[in-house]
Structure formats: structure tokens, C-alpha cells
PDB file of C-alpha atoms in Angstrom:
ATOM      1  CA  UNK A  30       3.034  20.437 -19.003  1.00 57.00           C
ATOM      2  CA  UNK A  31       5.119  22.518 -16.832  1.00 69.00           C
ATOM      3  CA  UNK A  32       3.659  25.346 -14.821  1.00 76.00           C
ATOM      4  CA  UNK A  33       5.479  28.561 -15.053  1.00 79.00           C
ATOM      5  CA  UNK A  34       3.246  30.658 -12.629  1.00 86.00           C
ATOM      6  CA  UNK A  35       5.033  30.465  -9.122  1.00 89.00           C
ATOM      7  CA  UNK A  36       1.817  30.837  -7.206  1.00 92.00           C
ATOM      8  CA  UNK A  37       0.010  27.996  -9.096  1.00 90.00           C
ATOM      9  CA  UNK A  38       3.357  25.942  -8.991  1.00 89.00           C
ATOM     10  CA  UNK A  39       3.668  26.267  -5.087  1.00 92.00           C
ATOM     11  CA  UNK A  40       0.046  25.703  -4.514  1.00 92.00           C
ATOM     12  CA  UNK A  41       0.062  22.478  -6.592  1.00 90.00           C
ATOM     13  CA  UNK A  42       3.173  21.463  -4.659  1.00 90.00           C
ATOM     14  CA  UNK A  43       1.911  22.131  -1.182  1.00 92.00           C
ATOM     15  CA  UNK A  44      -1.618  20.813  -1.920  1.00 93.00           C
ATOM     16  CA  UNK A  45      -0.116  17.581  -3.194  1.00 90.00           C
ATOM     17  CA  UNK A  46       2.136  17.214  -0.059  1.00 90.00           C
ATOM     18  CA  UNK A  47      -0.706  17.970   2.212  1.00 92.00           C
ATOM     19  CA  UNK A  48      -2.924  15.297   0.329  1.00 91.00           C
ATOM     20  CA  UNK A  49      -0.118  12.761   0.473  1.00 89.00           C
ATOM     21  CA  UNK A  50       0.275  13.386   4.193  1.00 87.00           C
ATOM     22  CA  UNK A  51      -3.289  12.890   4.641  1.00 90.00           C
ATOM     23  CA  UNK A  52      -3.346   9.652   2.632  1.00 88.00           C
ATOM     24  CA  UNK A  53      -0.436   8.403   4.544  1.00 86.00           C
ATOM     25  CA  UNK A  54      -1.786   9.293   7.849  1.00 84.00           C
ATOM     26  CA  UNK A  55      -5.186   7.528   7.000  1.00 86.00           C
ATOM     27  CA  UNK A  56      -3.850   4.388   5.335  1.00 84.00           C
ATOM     28  CA  UNK A  57      -0.139   4.062   6.372  1.00 80.00           C
ATOM     29  CA  UNK A  58       1.032   4.086   2.561  1.00 82.00           C
ATOM     30  CA  UNK A  59       0.272   5.532  -0.687  1.00 84.00           C
ATOM     31  CA  UNK A  60       1.929   8.893  -0.315  1.00 87.00           C
ATOM     32  CA  UNK A  61       4.301   8.283  -3.255  1.00 88.00           C
ATOM     33  CA  UNK A  62       1.455   7.629  -5.819  1.00 87.00           C
ATOM     34  CA  UNK A  63      -0.571  10.763  -4.543  1.00 89.00           C
ATOM     35  CA  UNK A  64       2.684  12.950  -4.973  1.00 90.00           C
ATOM     36  CA  UNK A  65       3.287  11.461  -8.391  1.00 88.00           C
ATOM     37  CA  UNK A  66      -0.243  12.567  -9.387  1.00 87.00           C
ATOM     38  CA  UNK A  67       0.463  16.127  -8.592  1.00 89.00           C
ATOM     39  CA  UNK A  68       4.091  16.548  -8.805  1.00 89.00           C
ATOM     40  CA  UNK A  69       4.700  15.085 -12.260  1.00 87.00           C
ATOM     41  CA  UNK A  70       2.216  17.588 -13.616  1.00 86.00           C
ATOM     42  CA  UNK A  71       4.402  20.500 -12.442  1.00 88.00           C
ATOM     43  CA  UNK A  72       7.915  19.127 -12.599  1.00 88.00           C
ATOM     44  CA  UNK A  73      10.103  17.075 -14.941  1.00 87.00           C
ATOM     45  CA  UNK A  74      10.441  13.510 -13.552  1.00 86.00           C
ATOM     46  CA  UNK A  75      14.201  13.634 -13.182  1.00 86.00           C
ATOM     47  CA  UNK A  76      13.676  16.308 -10.419  1.00 88.00           C
ATOM     48  CA  UNK A  77      10.277  15.106  -9.017  1.00 89.00           C
ATOM     49  CA  UNK A  78      11.100  11.520  -8.316  1.00 88.00           C
ATOM     50  CA  UNK A  79      13.996  12.391  -5.980  1.00 90.00           C
ATOM     51  CA  UNK A  80      11.904  14.713  -4.174  1.00 91.00           C
ATOM     52  CA  UNK A  81       8.916  12.286  -3.987  1.00 91.00           C
ATOM     53  CA  UNK A  82      11.428   9.698  -2.348  1.00 89.00           C
ATOM     54  CA  UNK A  83      12.594  11.964   0.120  1.00 90.00           C
ATOM     55  CA  UNK A  84       9.323  13.418   1.022  1.00 87.00           C
ATOM     56  CA  UNK A  85       7.907   9.826   1.436  1.00 87.00           C
ATOM     57  CA  UNK A  86      10.775   9.033   3.737  1.00 87.00           C
ATOM     58  CA  UNK A  87      10.088  12.134   5.843  1.00 86.00           C
ATOM     59  CA  UNK A  88       6.427  11.507   5.958  1.00 83.00           C
ATOM     60  CA  UNK A  89       7.156   7.858   7.084  1.00 83.00           C
ATOM     61  CA  UNK A  90       9.785   8.971   9.715  1.00 86.00           C
ATOM     62  CA  UNK A  91       7.464  10.330  12.391  1.00 81.00           C
ATOM     63  CA  UNK A  92       5.627   7.165  13.027  1.00 82.00           C
ATOM     64  CA  UNK A  93       8.724   5.138  12.802  1.00 83.00           C
ATOM     65  CA  UNK A  94      10.521   7.225  15.233  1.00 87.00           C
ATOM     66  CA  UNK A  95       7.452   6.949  17.623  1.00 87.00           C
ATOM     67  CA  UNK A  96       7.213   3.161  17.349  1.00 86.00           C
ATOM     68  CA  UNK A  97      10.910   2.544  17.379  1.00 85.00           C
ATOM     69  CA  UNK A  98      10.870   0.836  20.772  1.00 88.00           C
ATOM     70  CA  UNK A  99       8.365  -1.691  19.588  1.00 89.00           C
ATOM     71  CA  UNK A 100       9.707  -2.504  16.149  1.00 83.00           C
ATOM     72  CA  UNK A 101      12.116  -5.504  15.274  1.00 85.00           C
ATOM     73  CA  UNK A 102      14.772  -3.932  13.029  1.00 82.00           C
ATOM     74  CA  UNK A 103      16.498  -7.312  12.290  1.00 86.00           C
ATOM     75  CA  UNK A 104      13.558  -7.973   9.917  1.00 88.00           C
ATOM     76  CA  UNK A 105      14.456  -5.132   7.677  1.00 85.00           C
ATOM     77  CA  UNK A 106      17.698  -6.509   6.291  1.00 89.00           C
ATOM     78  CA  UNK A 107      15.887  -7.619   2.932  1.00 92.00           C
ATOM     79  CA  UNK A 108      14.239  -4.382   2.532  1.00 91.00           C
ATOM     80  CA  UNK A 109      17.386  -2.443   2.997  1.00 91.00           C
ATOM     81  CA  UNK A 110      19.356  -4.612   0.668  1.00 93.00           C
ATOM     82  CA  UNK A 111      16.572  -4.304  -2.030  1.00 95.00           C
ATOM     83  CA  UNK A 112      16.592  -0.526  -1.492  1.00 92.00           C
ATOM     84  CA  UNK A 113      20.512  -0.259  -1.897  1.00 95.00           C
ATOM     85  CA  UNK A 114      20.290  -2.099  -5.110  1.00 95.00           C
ATOM     86  CA  UNK A 115      16.943  -0.843  -6.556  1.00 94.00           C
ATOM     87  CA  UNK A 116      17.306   2.936  -5.972  1.00 92.00           C
ATOM     88  CA  UNK A 117      20.506   3.378  -8.036  1.00 94.00           C
ATOM     89  CA  UNK A 118      18.995   1.152 -10.817  1.00 94.00           C
ATOM     90  CA  UNK A 119      15.713   3.228 -10.757  1.00 89.00           C
ATOM     91  CA  UNK A 120      17.683   6.417 -10.942  1.00 88.00           C
ATOM     92  CA  UNK A 121      19.665   5.119 -13.886  1.00 92.00           C
ATOM     93  CA  UNK A 122      16.295   4.044 -15.708  1.00 87.00           C
ATOM     94  CA  UNK A 123      14.876   7.298 -14.768  1.00 84.00           C
ATOM     95  CA  UNK A 124      17.642   9.149 -16.741  1.00 88.00           C
ATOM     96  CA  UNK A 125      16.974   6.949 -19.746  1.00 91.00           C
ATOM     97  CA  UNK A 126      13.327   7.019 -19.854  1.00 89.00           C
ATOM     98  CA  UNK A 127      11.292   9.545 -21.966  1.00 90.00           C
ATOM     99  CA  UNK A 128       9.554  12.057 -19.614  1.00 86.00           C
ATOM    100  CA  UNK A 129       6.189  11.792 -21.572  1.00 89.00           C
ATOM    101  CA  UNK A 130       6.141   8.041 -21.613  1.00 90.00           C
ATOM    102  CA  UNK A 131       6.878   8.025 -17.704  1.00 86.00           C
ATOM    103  CA  UNK A 132       3.871  10.460 -17.113  1.00 85.00           C
ATOM    104  CA  UNK A 133       1.483   8.436 -19.196  1.00 91.00           C
ATOM    105  CA  UNK A 134       2.633   5.065 -17.738  1.00 90.00           C
ATOM    106  CA  UNK A 135       2.303   6.462 -13.957  1.00 86.00           C
ATOM    107  CA  UNK A 136      -1.338   7.739 -15.126  1.00 88.00           C
ATOM    108  CA  UNK A 137      -2.380   4.298 -16.537  1.00 93.00           C
ATOM    109  CA  UNK A 138      -0.974   2.757 -13.440  1.00 91.00           C
ATOM    110  CA  UNK A 139      -3.233   5.014 -11.159  1.00 87.00           C
ATOM    111  CA  UNK A 140      -6.349   4.384 -13.284  1.00 91.00           C
ATOM    112  CA  UNK A 141      -5.898   0.581 -13.461  1.00 94.00           C
ATOM    113  CA  UNK A 142      -5.044   0.350  -9.715  1.00 89.00           C
ATOM    114  CA  UNK A 143      -7.990   2.465  -8.771  1.00 87.00           C
ATOM    115  CA  UNK A 144     -10.415   0.395 -11.037  1.00 91.00           C
ATOM    116  CA  UNK A 145      -8.782  -2.812  -9.626  1.00 91.00           C
ATOM    117  CA  UNK A 146      -9.328  -1.674  -6.053  1.00 87.00           C
ATOM    118  CA  UNK A 147     -13.081  -1.065  -6.649  1.00 87.00           C
ATOM    119  CA  UNK A 148     -13.925  -4.709  -7.423  1.00 77.00           C
TER     120      UNK A 148
END
């Protein structure tokens, strides 16, 4: 369900971003899942996912910049290579996937993950 009222749309957009930043600051991860939970209800996946990826990179950039002198960037090569290969493949799959199936699968993942973390 897409939101047509701009006030509700912007409120959910900003609240989701605020909550994702709060989760990222408290735990160091998880901002993408929180953004998915909010933004996939107000946007189509083909526009929400690139925004979520960009937002997660920006949310993570501040601590990385602050800790840049203590980090060993030579250990990041496998992650960079995986990202270079995985991001285009993910974007291709995103264009081929039905938006409703994608939304339901993200919701199921969130429920299963939350239940798994309760044990």
C-alpha cells in the first residue's frame, strides 16, 4: 500500500530514518532492516532499496570516518569484491521480483529473525 498523503509519507520516511539511526547507534548494525520495515510500506521496492542502501552507507560513514586512523583497511578487500559483484546482481533480481512477494518475504524474515533472537 502506497501512501498518497505527503504529510504521512514524509512523517513515516523521517521516523523510519530516525529509528534506523537510533538502532545503528545503539547496536552498530541493523539500520537497513529497520528502514525496510518502514520504507517498503510507503515506497515501491525498486525505489526504496537504493535509498536504503545509500542511507545505510551514510549512517555508517560517520563512525568509520571517526575511527579511520585505527582501522586496518587491508582486510576489507573480500568485502569490497563481494559488494562489487553482489550489488549489481541484487539490483537485477530486484527488477525481476514481484513487489508484493518481496514485501511479504522481508516481513517474514523480520518475524522469524525476531523470534530466533528471543531464544
